Coordinates of N, CA and C in Angstrom, one line a residue:
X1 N 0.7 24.0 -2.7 CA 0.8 23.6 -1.3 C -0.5 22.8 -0.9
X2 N -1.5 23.6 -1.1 CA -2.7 22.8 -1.0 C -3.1 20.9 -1.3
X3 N -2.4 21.2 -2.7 CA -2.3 19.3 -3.3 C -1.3 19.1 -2.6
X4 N -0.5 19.2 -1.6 CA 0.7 18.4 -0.9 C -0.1 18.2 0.1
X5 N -0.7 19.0 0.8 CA -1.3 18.5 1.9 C -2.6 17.4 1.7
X6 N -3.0 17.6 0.5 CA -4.2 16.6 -0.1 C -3.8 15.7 0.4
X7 N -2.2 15.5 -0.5 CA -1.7 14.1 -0.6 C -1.2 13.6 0.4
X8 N -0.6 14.2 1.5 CA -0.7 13.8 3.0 C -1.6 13.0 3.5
X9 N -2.1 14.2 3.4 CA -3.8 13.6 4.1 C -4.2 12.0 3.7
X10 N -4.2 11.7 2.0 CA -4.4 10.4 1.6 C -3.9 9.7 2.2
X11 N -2.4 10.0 2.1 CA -1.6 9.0 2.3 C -1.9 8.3 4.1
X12 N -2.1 9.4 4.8 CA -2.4 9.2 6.5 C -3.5 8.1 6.7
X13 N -4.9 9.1 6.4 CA -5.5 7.8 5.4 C -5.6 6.5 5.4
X14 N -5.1 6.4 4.2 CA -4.4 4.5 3.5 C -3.6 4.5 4.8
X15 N -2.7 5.1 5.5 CA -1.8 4.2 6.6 C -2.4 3.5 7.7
X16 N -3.4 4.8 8.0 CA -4.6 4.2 9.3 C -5.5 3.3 8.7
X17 N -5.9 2.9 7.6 CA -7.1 2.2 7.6 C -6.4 0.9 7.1
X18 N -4.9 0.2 6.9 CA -4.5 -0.7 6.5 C -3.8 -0.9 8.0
X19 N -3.3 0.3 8.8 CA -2.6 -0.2 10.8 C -4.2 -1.3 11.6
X20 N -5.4 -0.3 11.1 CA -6.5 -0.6 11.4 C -7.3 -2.3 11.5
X21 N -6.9 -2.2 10.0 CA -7.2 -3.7 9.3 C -5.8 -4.9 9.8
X22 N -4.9 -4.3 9.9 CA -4.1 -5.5 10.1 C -4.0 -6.1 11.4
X23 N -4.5 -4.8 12.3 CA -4.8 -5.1 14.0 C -5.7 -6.3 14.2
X24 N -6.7 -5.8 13.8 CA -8.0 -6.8 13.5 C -7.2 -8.3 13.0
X25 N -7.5 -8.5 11.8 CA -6.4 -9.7 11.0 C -5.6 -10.4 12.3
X26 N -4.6 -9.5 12.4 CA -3.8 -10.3 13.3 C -4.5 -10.7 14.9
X27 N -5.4 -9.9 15.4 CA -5.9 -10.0 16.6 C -6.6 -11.7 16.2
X28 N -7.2 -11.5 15.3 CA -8.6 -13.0 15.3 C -7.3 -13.9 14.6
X29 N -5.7 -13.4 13.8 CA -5.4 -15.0 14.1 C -4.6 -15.2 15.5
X30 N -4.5 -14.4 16.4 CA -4.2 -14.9 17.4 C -4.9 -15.4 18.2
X31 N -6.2 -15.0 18.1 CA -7.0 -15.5 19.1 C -7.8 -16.8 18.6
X32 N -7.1 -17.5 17.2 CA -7.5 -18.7 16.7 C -6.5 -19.5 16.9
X33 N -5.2 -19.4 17.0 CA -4.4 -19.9 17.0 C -3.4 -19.8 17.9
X34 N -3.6 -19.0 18.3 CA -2.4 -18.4 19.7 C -1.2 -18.2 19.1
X35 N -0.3 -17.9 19.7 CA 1.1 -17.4 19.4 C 1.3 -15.8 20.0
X36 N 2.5 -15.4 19.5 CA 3.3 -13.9 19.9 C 2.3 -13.0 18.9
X37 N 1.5 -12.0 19.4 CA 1.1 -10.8 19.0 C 1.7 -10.4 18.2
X38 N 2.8 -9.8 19.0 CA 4.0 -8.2 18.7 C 4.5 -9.1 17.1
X39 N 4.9 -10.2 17.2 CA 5.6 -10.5 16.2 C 4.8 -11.0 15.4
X40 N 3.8 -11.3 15.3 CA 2.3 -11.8 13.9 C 2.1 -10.7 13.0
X41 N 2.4 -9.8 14.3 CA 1.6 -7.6 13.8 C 2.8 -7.4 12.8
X42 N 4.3 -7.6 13.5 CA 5.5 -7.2 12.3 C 5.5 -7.9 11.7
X43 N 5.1 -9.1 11.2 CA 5.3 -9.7 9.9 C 4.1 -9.2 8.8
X44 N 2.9 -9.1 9.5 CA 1.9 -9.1 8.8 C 1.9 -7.5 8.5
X45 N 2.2 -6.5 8.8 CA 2.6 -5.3 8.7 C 4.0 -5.0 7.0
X46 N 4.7 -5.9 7.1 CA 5.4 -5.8 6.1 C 5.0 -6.7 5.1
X47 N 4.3 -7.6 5.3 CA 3.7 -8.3 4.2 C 2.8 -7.6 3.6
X48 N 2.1 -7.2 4.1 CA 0.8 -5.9 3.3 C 1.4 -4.7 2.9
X49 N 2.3 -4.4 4.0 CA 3.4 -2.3 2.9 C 4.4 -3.4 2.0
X50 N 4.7 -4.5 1.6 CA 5.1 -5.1 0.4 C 4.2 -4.9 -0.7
X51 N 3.0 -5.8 -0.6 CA 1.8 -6.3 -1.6 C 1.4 -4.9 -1.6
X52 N 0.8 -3.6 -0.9 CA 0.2 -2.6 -1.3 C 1.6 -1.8 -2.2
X53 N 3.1 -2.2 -1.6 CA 4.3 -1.3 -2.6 C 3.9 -2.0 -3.6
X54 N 3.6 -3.4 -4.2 CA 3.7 -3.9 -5.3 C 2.6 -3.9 -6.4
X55 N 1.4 -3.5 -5.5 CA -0.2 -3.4 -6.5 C -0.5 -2.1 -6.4
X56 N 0.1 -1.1 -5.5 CA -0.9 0.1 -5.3 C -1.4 1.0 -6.2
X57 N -0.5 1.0 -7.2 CA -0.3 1.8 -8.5 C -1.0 0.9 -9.5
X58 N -1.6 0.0 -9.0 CA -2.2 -0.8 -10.4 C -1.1 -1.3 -11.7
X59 N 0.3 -0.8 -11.2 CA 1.6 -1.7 -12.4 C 1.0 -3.0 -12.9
X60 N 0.4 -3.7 -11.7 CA 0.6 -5.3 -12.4 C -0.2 -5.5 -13.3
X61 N -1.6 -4.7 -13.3 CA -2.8 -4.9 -14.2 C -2.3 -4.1 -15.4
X62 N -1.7 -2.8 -15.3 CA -1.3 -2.5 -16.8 C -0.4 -3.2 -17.4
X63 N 0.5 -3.9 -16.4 CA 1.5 -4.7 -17.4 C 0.7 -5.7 -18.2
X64 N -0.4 -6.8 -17.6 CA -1.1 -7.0 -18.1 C -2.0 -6.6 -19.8
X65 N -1.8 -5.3 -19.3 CA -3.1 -4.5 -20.4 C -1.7 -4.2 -21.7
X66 N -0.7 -4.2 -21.3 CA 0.5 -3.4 -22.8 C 0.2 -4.7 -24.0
X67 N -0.3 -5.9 -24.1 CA -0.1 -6.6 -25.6 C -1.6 -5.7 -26.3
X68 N -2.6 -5.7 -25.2 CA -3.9 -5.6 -25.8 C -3.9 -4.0 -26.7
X69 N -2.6 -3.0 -25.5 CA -2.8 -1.8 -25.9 C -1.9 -1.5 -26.9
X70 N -1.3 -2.4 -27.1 CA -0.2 -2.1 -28.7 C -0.6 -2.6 -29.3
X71 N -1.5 -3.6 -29.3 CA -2.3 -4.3 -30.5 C -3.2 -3.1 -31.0
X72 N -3.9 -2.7 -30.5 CA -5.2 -2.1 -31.1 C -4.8 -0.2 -31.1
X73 N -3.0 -0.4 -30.9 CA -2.7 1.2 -31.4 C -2.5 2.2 -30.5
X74 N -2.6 2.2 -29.1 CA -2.8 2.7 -27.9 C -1.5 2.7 -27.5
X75 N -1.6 3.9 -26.8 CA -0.4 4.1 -26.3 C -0.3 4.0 -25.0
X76 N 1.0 3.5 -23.7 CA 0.6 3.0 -22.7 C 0.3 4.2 -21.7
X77 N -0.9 3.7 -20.5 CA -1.1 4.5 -19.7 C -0.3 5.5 -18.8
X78 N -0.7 6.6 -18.4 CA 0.5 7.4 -18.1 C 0.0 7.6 -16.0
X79 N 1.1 7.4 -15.7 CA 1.4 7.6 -14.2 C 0.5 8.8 -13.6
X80 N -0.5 9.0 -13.1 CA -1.3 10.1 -12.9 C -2.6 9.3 -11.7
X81 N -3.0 10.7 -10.4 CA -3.8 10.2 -10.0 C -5.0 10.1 -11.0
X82 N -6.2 9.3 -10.3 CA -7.4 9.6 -10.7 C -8.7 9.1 -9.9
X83 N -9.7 9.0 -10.4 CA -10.7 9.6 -9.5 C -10.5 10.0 -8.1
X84 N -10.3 10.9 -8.1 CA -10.1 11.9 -7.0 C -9.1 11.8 -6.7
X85 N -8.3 11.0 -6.7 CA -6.4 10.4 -6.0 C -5.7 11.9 -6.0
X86 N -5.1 11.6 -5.4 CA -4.0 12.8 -4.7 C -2.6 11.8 -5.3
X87 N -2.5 11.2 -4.8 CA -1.2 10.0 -4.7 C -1.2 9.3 -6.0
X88 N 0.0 9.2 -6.6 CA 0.5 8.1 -7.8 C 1.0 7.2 -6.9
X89 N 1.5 6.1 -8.0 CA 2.1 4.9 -7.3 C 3.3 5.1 -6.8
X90 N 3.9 6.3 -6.7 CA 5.0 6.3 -6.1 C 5.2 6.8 -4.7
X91 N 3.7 7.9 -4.8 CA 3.7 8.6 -3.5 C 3.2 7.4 -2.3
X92 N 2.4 6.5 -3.2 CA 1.3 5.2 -2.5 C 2.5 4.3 -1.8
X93 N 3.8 4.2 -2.7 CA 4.9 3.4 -2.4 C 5.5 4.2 -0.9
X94 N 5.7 5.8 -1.3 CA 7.0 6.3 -0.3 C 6.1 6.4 0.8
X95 N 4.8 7.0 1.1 CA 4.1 7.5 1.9 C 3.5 6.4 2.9
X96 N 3.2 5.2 2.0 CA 1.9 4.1 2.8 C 3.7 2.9 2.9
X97 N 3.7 2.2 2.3 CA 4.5 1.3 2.2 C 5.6 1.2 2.6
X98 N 6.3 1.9 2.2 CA 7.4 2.3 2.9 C 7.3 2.1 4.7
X99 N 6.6 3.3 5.4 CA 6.0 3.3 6.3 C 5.8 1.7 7.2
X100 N 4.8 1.3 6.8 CA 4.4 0.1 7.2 C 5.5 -0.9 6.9
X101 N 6.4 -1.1 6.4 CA 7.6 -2.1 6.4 C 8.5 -1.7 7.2
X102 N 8.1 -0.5 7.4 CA 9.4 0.3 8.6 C 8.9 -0.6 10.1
X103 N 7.5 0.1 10.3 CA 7.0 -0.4 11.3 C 6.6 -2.1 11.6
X104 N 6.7 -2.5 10.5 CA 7.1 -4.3 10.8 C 8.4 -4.8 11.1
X105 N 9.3 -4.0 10.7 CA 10.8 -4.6 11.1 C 11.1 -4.1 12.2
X106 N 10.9 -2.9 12.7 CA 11.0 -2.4 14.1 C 9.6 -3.5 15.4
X107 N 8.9 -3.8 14.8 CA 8.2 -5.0 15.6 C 8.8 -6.0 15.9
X108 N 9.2 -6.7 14.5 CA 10.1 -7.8 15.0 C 11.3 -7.5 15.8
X109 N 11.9 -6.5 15.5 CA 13.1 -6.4 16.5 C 13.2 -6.5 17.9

């Protein structure tokens, strides 16, 4: 129970400090460029819970790493937090990403 709530917690976390960062982002390009707020925030909201669904777990860099790791005998890395992580790439996906694409399509609507 204890590691469920860790992984909450992470996940709460990553949600607030990427709602945080995208506010900002979107605040200075509107205030360079002008345009609709509400709808800069939902795009840019699902564009980042995309890119963090699609790198969060580090997939792209291992896919990267499988010629080097079959060459030299290794076997491929295994799905697991680490340093300190609570969250795999999937919790990173349902908990942060998911989330934040939710909340960009309900913006634009």
């Amino acid at each position: 129970m204890a590691t469920v709530i860790r992984g909450l917690r992470e996940a709460l976390v990553l949600f607030l400090i990427a709602v945080v960062t995208i506010g900002i982002a979107v605040g200075i390009w509107v205030g360079v460029s002008g345009g609709d707020f509400v709808h800069r925030l939902g795009v840019a909201f699902m564009l980042v819970g995309a890119v963090i669904g699609m790198t969060g777990d580090l997939t792209l860099s291992r896919i990267g790493m499988l010629p080097a790791r079959s060459a030299f005998g290794l076997a491929p890395e295994r799905e697991d937090g680490g340093g300190g992580r609570v969250l795999t790439g999937v919790g990173i996906f349902l908990f942060v990403s998911v989330p934040l694409i939710i909340v960009g399509v309900l913006l634009i609507t």
